[in-house]
CSV table of N, CA and C in Angstrom, one decimal:
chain,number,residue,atom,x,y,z
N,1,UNK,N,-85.5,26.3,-13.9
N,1,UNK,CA,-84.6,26.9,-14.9
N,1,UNK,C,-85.4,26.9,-16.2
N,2,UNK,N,-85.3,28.1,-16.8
N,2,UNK,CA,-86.0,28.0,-18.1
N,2,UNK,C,-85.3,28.5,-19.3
N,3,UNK,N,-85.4,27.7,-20.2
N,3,UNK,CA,-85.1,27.9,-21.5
N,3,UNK,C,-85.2,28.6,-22.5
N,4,UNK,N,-84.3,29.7,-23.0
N,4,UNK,CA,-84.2,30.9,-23.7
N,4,UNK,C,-85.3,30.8,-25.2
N,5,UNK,N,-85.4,31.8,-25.8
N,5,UNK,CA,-86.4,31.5,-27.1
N,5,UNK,C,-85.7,31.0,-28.1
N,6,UNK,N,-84.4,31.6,-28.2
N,6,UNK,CA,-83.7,30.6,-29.3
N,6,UNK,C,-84.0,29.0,-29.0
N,7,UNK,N,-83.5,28.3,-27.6
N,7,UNK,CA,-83.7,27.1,-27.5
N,7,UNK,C,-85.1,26.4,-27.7
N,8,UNK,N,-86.0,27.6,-27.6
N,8,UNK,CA,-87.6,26.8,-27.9
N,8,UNK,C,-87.6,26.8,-29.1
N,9,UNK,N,-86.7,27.7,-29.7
N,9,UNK,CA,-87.3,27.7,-31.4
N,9,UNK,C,-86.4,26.4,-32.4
N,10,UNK,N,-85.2,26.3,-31.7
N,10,UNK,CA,-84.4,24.9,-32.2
N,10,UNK,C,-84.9,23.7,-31.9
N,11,UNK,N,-85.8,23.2,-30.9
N,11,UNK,CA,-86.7,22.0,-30.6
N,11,UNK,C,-88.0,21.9,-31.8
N,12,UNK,N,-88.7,23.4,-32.1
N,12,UNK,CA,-89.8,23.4,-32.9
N,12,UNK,C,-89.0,23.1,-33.9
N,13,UNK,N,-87.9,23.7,-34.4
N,13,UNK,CA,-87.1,23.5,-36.1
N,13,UNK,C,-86.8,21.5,-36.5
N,14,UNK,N,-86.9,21.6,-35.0
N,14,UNK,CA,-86.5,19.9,-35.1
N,14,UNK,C,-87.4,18.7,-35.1
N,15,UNK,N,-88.4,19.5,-34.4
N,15,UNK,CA,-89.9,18.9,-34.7
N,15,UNK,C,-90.7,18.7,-35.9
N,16,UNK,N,-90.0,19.3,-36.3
N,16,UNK,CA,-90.6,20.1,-37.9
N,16,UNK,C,-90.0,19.7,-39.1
N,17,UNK,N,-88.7,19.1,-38.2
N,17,UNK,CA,-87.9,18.9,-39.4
N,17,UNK,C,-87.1,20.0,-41.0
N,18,UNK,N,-86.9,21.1,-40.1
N,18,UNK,CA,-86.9,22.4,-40.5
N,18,UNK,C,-85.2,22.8,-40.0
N,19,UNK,N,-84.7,23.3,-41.3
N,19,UNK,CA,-83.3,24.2,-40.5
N,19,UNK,C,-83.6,25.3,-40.7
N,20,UNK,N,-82.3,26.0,-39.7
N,20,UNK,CA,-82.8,27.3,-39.6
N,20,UNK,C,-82.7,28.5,-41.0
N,21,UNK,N,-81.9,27.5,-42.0
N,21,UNK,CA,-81.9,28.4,-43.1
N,21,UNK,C,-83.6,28.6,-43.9
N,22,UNK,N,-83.8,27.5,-43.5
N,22,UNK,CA,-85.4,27.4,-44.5
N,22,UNK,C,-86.7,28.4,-43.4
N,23,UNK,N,-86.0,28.3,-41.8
N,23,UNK,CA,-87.0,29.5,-41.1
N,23,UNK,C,-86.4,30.9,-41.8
N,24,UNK,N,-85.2,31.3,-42.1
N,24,UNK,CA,-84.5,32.4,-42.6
N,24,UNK,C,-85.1,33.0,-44.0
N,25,UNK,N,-85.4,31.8,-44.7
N,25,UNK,CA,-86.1,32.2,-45.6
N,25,UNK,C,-87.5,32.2,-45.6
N,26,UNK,N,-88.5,31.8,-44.7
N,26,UNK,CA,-89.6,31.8,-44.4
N,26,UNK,C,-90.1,33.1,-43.9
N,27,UNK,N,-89.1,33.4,-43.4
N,27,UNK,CA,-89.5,35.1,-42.5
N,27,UNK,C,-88.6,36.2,-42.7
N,28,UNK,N,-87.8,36.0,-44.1
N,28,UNK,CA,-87.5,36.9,-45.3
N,28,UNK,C,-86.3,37.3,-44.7
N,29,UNK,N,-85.4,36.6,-43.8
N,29,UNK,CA,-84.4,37.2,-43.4
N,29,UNK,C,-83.3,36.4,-44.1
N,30,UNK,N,-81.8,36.8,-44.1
N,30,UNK,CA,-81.2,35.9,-44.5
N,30,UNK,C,-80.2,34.9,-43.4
N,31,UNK,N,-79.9,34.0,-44.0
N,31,UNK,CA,-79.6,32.7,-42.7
N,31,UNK,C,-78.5,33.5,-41.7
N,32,UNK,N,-77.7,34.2,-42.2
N,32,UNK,CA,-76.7,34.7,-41.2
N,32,UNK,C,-76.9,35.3,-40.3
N,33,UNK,N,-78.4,36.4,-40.5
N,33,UNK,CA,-79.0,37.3,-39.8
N,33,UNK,C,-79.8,36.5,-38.7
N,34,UNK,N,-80.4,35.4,-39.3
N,34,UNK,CA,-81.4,34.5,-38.5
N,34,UNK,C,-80.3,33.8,-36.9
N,35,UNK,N,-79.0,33.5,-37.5
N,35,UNK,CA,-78.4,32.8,-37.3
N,35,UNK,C,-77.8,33.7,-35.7
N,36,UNK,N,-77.7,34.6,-36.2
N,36,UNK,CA,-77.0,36.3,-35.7
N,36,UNK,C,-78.0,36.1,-33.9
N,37,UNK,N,-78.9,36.0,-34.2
N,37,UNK,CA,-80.4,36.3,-33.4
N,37,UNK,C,-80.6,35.7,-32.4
N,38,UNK,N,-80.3,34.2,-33.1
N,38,UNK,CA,-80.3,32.7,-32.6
N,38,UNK,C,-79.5,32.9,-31.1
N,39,UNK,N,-78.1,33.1,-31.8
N,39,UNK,CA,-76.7,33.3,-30.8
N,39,UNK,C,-76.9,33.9,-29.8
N,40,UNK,N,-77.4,35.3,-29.9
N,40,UNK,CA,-78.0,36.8,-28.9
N,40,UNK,C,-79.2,36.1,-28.0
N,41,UNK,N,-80.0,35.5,-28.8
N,41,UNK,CA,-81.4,35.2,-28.2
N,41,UNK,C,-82.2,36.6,-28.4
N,42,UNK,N,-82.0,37.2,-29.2
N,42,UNK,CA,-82.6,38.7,-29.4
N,42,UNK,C,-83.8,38.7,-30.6
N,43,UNK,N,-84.8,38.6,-30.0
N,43,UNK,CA,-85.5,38.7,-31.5
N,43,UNK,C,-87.2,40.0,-30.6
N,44,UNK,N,-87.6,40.5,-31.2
N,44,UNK,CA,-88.3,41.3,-30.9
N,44,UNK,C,-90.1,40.9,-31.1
N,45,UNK,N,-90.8,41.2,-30.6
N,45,UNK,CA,-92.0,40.7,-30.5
N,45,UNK,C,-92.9,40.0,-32.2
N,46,UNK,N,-93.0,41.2,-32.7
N,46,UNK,CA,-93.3,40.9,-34.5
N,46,UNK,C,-92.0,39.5,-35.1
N,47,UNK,N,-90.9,39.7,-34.6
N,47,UNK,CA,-90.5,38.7,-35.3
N,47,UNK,C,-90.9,37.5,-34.7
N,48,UNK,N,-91.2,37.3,-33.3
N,48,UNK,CA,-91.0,36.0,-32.7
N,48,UNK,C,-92.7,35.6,-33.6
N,49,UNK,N,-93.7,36.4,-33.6
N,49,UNK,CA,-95.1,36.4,-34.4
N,49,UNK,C,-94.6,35.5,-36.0
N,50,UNK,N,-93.4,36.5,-36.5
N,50,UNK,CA,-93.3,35.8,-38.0
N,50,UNK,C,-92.6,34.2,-37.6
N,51,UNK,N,-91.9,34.0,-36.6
N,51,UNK,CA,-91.8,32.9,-36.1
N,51,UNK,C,-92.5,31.9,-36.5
N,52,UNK,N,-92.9,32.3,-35.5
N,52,UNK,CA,-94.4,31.3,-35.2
N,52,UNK,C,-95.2,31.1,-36.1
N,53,UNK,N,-95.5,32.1,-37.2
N,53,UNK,CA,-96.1,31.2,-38.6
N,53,UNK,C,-95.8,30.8,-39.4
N,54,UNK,N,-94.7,31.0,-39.6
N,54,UNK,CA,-93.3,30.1,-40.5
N,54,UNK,C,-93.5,28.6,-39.4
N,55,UNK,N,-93.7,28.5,-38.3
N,55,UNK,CA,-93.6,27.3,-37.2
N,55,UNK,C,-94.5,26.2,-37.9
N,56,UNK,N,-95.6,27.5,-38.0
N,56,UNK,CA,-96.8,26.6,-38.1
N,56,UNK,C,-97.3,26.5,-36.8
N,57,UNK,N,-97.5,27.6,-35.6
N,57,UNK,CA,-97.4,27.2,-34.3
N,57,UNK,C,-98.0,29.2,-33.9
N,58,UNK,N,-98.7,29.0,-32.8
N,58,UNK,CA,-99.1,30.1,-32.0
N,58,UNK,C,-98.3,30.6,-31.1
N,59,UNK,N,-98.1,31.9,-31.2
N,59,UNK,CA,-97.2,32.4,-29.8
N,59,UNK,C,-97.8,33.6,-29.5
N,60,UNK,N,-98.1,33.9,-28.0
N,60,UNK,CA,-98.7,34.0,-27.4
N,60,UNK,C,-98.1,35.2,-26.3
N,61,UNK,N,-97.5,36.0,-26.5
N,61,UNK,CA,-96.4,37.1,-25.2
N,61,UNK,C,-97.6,37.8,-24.8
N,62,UNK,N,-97.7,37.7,-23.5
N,62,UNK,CA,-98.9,39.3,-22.2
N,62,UNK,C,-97.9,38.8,-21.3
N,63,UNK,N,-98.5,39.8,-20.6
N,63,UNK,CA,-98.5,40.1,-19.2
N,63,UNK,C,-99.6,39.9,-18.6
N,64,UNK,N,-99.6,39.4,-17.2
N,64,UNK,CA,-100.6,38.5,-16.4
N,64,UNK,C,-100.8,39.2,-15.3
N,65,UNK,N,-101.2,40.6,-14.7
N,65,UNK,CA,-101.3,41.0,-13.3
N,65,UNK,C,-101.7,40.0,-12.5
N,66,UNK,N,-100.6,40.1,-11.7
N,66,UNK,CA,-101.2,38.6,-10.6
N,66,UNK,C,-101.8,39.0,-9.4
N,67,UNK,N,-102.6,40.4,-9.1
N,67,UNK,CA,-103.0,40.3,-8.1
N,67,UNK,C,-104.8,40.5,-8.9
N,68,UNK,N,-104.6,40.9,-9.9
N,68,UNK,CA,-106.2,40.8,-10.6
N,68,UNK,C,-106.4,40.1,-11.9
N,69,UNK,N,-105.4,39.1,-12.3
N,69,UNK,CA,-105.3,38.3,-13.2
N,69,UNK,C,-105.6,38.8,-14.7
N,70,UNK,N,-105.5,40.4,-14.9
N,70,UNK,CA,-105.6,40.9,-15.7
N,70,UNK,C,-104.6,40.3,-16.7
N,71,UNK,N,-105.2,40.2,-18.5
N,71,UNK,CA,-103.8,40.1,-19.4
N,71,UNK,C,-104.0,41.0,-20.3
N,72,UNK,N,-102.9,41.8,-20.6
N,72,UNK,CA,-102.2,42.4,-21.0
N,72,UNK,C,-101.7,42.0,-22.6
């Protein structure tokens, strides 16, 4: 079973010692919108990137052909 990106990104906020208002303002959104996103699990590739440097942290999305281990 695996764990949605909202839930990865509330373990990092907590790691961090970070609410989500202060990610909201980090990545120029405002908290309701961030908040909005959270709930959906909807965030699109460029933002999960502004994520991640508001994190302080790398993220990483390819695709991996598994029969030629190409990435993408």
């Amino acid at each position: 079973m695996s764990i949605t990106m909202g839930e990865k990104i509330k373990i990092i906020l907590k790691r961090r010692n970070m609410t989500l208002a202060q990610l909201a303002e980090r990545t120029g959104q405002s908290r309701q919108n961030m908040s909005n996103k959270m709930t959906r699990d909807n965030f699109s590739e460029k933002e999960l990137l502004d994520i991640a440097k508001a994190l302080n942290c790398t993220f990483d999305a390819r695709f991996i052909m598994n029969d030629t281990q190409e990435a993408i």
